[in-house]
Coordinates of C-alpha atoms in Angstrom, one line a residue:
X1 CA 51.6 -25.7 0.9
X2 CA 49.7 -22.6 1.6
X3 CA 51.9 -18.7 1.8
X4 CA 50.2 -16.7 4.1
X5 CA 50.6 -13.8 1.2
X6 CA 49.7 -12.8 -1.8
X7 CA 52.4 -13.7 -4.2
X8 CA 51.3 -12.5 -7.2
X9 CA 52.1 -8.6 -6.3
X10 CA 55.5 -9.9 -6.2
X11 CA 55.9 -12.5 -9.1
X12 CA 54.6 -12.6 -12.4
X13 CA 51.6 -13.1 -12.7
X14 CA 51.0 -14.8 -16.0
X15 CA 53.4 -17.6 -14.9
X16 CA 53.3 -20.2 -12.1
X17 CA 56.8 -20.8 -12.3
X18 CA 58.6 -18.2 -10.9
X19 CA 63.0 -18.0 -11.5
X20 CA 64.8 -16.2 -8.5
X21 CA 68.8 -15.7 -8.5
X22 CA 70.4 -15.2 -5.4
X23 CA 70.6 -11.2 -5.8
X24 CA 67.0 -11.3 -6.6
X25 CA 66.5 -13.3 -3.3
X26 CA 68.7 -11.4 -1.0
X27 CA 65.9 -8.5 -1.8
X28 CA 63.4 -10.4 -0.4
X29 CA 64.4 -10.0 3.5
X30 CA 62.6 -11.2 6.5
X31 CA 62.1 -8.0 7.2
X32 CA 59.7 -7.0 4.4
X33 CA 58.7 -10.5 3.3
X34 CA 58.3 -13.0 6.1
X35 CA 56.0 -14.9 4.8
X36 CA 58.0 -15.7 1.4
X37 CA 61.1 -16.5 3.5
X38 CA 59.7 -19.0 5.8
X39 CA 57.9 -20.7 2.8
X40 CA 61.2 -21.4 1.8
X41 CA 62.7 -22.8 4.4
X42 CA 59.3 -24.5 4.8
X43 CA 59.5 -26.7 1.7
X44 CA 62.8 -27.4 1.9
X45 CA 62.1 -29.7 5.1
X46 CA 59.3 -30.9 3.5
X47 CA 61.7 -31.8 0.8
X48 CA 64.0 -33.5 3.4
X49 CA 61.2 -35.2 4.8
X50 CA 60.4 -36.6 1.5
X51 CA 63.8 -37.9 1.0
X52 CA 64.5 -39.4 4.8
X53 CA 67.3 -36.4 5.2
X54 CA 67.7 -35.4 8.4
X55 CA 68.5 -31.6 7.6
X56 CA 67.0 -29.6 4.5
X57 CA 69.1 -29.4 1.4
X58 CA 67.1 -25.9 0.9
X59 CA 66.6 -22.5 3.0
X60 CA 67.1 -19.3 2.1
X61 CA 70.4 -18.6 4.5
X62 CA 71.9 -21.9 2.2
X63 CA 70.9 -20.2 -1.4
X64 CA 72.2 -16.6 0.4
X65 CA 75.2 -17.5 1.3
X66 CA 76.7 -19.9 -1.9
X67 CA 79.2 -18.9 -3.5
X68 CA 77.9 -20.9 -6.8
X69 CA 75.1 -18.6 -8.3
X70 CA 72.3 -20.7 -6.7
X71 CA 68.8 -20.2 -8.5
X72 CA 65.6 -21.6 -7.3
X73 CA 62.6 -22.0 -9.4
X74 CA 59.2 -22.2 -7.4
X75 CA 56.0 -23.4 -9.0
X76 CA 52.9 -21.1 -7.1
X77 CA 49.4 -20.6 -7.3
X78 CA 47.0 -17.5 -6.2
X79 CA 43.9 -19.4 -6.1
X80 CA 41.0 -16.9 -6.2
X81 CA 38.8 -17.6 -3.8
X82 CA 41.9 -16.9 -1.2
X83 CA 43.9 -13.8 -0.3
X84 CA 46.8 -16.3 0.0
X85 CA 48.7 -17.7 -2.4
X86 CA 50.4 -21.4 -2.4
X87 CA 53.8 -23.2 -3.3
X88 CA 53.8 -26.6 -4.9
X89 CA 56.9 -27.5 -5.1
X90 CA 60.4 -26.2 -6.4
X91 CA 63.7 -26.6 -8.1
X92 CA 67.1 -25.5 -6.7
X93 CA 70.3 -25.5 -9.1
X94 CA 73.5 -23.7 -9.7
X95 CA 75.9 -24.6 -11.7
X96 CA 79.1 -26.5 -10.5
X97 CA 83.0 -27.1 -12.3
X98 CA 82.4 -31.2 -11.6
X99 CA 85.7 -33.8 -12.0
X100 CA 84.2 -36.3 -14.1
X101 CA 84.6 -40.1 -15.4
X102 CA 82.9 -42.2 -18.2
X103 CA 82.3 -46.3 -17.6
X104 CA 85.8 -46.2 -19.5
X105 CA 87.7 -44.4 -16.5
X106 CA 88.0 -41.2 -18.8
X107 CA 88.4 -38.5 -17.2
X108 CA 86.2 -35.1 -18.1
X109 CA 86.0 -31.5 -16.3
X110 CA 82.7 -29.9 -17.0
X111 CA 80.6 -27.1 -15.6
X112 CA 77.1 -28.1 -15.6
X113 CA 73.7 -27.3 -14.3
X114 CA 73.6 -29.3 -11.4
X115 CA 70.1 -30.1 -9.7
X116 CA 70.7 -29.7 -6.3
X117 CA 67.0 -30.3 -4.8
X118 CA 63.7 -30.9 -6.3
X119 CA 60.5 -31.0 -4.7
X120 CA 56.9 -31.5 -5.6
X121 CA 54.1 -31.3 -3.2
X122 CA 52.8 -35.1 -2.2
X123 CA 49.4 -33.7 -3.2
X124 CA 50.5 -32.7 -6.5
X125 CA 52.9 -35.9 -6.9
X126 CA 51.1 -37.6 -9.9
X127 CA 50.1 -34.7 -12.1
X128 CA 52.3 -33.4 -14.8
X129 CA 53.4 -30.3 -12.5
X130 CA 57.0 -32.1 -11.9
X131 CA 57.7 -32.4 -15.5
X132 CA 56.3 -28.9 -16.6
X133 CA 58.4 -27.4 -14.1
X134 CA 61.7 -29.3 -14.9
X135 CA 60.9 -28.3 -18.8
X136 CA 60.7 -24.5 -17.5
X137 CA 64.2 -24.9 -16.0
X138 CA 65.6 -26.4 -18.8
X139 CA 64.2 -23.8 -20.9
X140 CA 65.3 -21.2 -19.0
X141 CA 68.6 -22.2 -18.8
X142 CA 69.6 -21.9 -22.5
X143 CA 67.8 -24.8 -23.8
X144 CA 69.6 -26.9 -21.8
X145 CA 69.2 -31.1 -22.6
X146 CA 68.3 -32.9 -19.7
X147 CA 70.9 -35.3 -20.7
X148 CA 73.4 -32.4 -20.1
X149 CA 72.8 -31.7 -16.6
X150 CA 74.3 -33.3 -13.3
X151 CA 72.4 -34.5 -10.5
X152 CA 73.6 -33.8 -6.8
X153 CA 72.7 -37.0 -4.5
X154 CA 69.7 -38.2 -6.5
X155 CA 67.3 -40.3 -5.1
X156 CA 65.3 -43.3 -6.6
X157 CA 62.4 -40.4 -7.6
X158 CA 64.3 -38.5 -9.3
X159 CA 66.0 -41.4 -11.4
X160 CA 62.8 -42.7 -12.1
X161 CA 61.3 -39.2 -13.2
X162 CA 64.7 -38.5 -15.3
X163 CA 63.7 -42.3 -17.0
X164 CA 60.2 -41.5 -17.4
X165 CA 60.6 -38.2 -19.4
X166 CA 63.5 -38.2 -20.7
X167 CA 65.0 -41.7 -21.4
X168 CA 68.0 -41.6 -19.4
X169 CA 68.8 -44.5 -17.6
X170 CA 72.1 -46.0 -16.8
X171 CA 73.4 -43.3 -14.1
X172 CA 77.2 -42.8 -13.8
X173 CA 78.0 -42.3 -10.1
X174 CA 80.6 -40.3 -9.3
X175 CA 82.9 -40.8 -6.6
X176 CA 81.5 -37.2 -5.0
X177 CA 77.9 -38.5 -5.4
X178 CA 77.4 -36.4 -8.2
X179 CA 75.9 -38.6 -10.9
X180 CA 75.3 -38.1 -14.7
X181 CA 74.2 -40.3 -17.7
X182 CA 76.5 -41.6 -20.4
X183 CA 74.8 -39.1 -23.0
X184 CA 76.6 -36.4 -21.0
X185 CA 79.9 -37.0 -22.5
X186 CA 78.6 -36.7 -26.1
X187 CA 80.7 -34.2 -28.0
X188 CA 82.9 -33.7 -24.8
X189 CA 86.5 -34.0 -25.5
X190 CA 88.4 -36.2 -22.6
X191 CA 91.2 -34.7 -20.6
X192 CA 94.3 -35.9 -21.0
X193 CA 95.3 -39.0 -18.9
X194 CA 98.8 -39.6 -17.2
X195 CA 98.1 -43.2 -16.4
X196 CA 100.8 -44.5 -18.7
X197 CA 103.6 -42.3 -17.3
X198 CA 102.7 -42.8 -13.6
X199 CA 102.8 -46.4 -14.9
X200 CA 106.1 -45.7 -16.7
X201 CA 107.2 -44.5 -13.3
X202 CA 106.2 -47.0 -11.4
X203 CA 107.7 -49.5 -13.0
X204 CA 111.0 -47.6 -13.3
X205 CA 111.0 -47.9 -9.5
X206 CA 110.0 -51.3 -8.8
X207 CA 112.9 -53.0 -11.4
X208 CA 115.5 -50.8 -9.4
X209 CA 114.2 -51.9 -6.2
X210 CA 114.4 -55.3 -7.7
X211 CA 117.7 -54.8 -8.9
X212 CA 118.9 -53.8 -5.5
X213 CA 116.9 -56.8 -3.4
X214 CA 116.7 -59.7 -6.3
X215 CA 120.0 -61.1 -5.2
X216 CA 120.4 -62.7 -1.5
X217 CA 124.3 -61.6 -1.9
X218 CA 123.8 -58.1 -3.6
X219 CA 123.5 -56.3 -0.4
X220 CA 127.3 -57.9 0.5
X221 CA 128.1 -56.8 -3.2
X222 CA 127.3 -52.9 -2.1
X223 CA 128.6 -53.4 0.6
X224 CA 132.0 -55.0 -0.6
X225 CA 131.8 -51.9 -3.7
X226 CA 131.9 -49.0 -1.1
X227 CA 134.6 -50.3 1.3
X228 CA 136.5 -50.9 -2.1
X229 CA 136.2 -47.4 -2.6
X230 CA 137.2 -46.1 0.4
X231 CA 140.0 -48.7 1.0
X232 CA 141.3 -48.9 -2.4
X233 CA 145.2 -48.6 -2.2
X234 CA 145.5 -46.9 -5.8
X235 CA 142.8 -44.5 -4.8
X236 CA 144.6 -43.2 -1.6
X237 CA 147.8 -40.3 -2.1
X238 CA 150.9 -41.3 -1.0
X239 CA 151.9 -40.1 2.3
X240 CA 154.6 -37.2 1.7
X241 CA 157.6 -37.3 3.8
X242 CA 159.3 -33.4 4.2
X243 CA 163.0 -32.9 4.7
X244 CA 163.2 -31.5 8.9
X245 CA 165.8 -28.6 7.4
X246 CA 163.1 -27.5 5.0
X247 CA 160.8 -25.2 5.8
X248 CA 158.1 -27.3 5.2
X249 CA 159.4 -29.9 7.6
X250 CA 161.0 -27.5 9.8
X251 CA 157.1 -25.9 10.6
X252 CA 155.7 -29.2 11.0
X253 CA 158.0 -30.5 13.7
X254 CA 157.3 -26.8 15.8
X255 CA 153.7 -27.2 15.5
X256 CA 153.2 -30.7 16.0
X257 CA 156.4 -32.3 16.7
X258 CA 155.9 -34.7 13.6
X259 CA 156.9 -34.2 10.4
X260 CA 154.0 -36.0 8.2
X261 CA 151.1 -34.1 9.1
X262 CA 150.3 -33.1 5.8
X263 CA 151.3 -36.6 4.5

């Protein structure tokens, strides 16, 4: 996809993959570098096109205004017969605290290097540009094993590139689309699960709900308990009856005209 500029007064010019953070990015306005910015949003769509997504994963206003560290890698070439320059294709990624589970339900919280979009040029599709750029990423990024990184929404591609170069097959899908392979949780220590006192809990509650319903007469039975309680005749004080020439008796009959109002 040809840049209507000359990217290597900008970039390094002994490498075609370029790395650009977000504060690097937010230096290249539209104002100063049109051409660079709409290049971006550019291969984004072409990237959504490729994947059948009816908006792009990838413009510069998205990467600008995460709040995740987004980087994007771009693979470019100045060819020299041209004052322009030209993007084949690009990686997006920032990492991400993910909520996490095995094939055993085991529960992990990691913060990887999630790919969030990757695209290469159709033209450029079979060469070894994909993989050369992934390997720059991954170098990059501390060394980082593909086997250790998450994959946002992958399409079939992308598995099949990940399987190709790198062996990883058996995806784990998470339930937030996220997806990893089961070398990820190698050497990762599983959070602690509360499954067996939530159990505990629950079945705590069901055999007292039993107990209340498991008898056709036990609601009688409660029934029967509290009016016992309330109607006992042991339970209720005997009425007190005052001598009328105390003065105890001699204040209840001028207030009320009755004599066992406290009784």
């Amino acid at each position: 996809m040809e840049v209507p500029f000359d990217l290597s007064t900008i970039f390094n010019k002994d490498s075609s993959i370029e790395r650009i953070d977000q504060s690097r990015l937010a230096r290249f306005t539209p104002q100063r570098y049109p051409a660079l910015c709409k290049a971006i949003d550019r291969i984004g769509a072409l990237s959504a096109k490729a994947q059948n997504l009816r908006k792009p994963l990838t413009t510069l206003d998205r990467i600008l205004d995460s709040d995740d560290g987004q980087i994007l890698y771009i693979y470019w070439k100045k060819p020299e017969s041209s004052p322009f320059s030209t993007f084949i294709g690009f990686i997006r990624i920032a990492r991400k605290k993910l909520y996490l589970r095995d094939f055993d339900d085991k529960q992990y919280i990691a913060e990887p290097i999630c790919i969030l979009d990757f695209y290469i040029h159709e033209s450029e599709q079979h060469s070894e540009i994909g993989h050369e750029l992934f390997e720059k990423m991954l170098e990059s990024e501390g060394g980082t094993e593909a086997a250790k990184i998450a994959l946002d929404k992958p399409n079939e591609t992308l598995l099949n590139f990940l399987k190709k170069y790198y062996k990883l097959e058996n995806p784990v899908w998470q339930s937030t689309n996220f997806v990893v392979f089961t070398a990820f949780f190698d050497g990762i220590k599983a959070e602690p699960s509360n499954d067996d006192g939530m159990h505990s809990a629950r079945s705590t509650k069901r055999m007292f709900q039993n107990s209340r319903t498991s008898s056709p007469n036990n609601r009688t039975r409660h029934a029967d308990a509290v009016s016992s309680l309330i109607h006992e005749p042991e339970l209720t004080s005997p009425r007190i009856k005052y001598d009328p020439e105390t003065p105890r008796g001699r204040k209840c009959i001028r207030d009320y005209g009755h004599s066992n109002i406290f009784g």
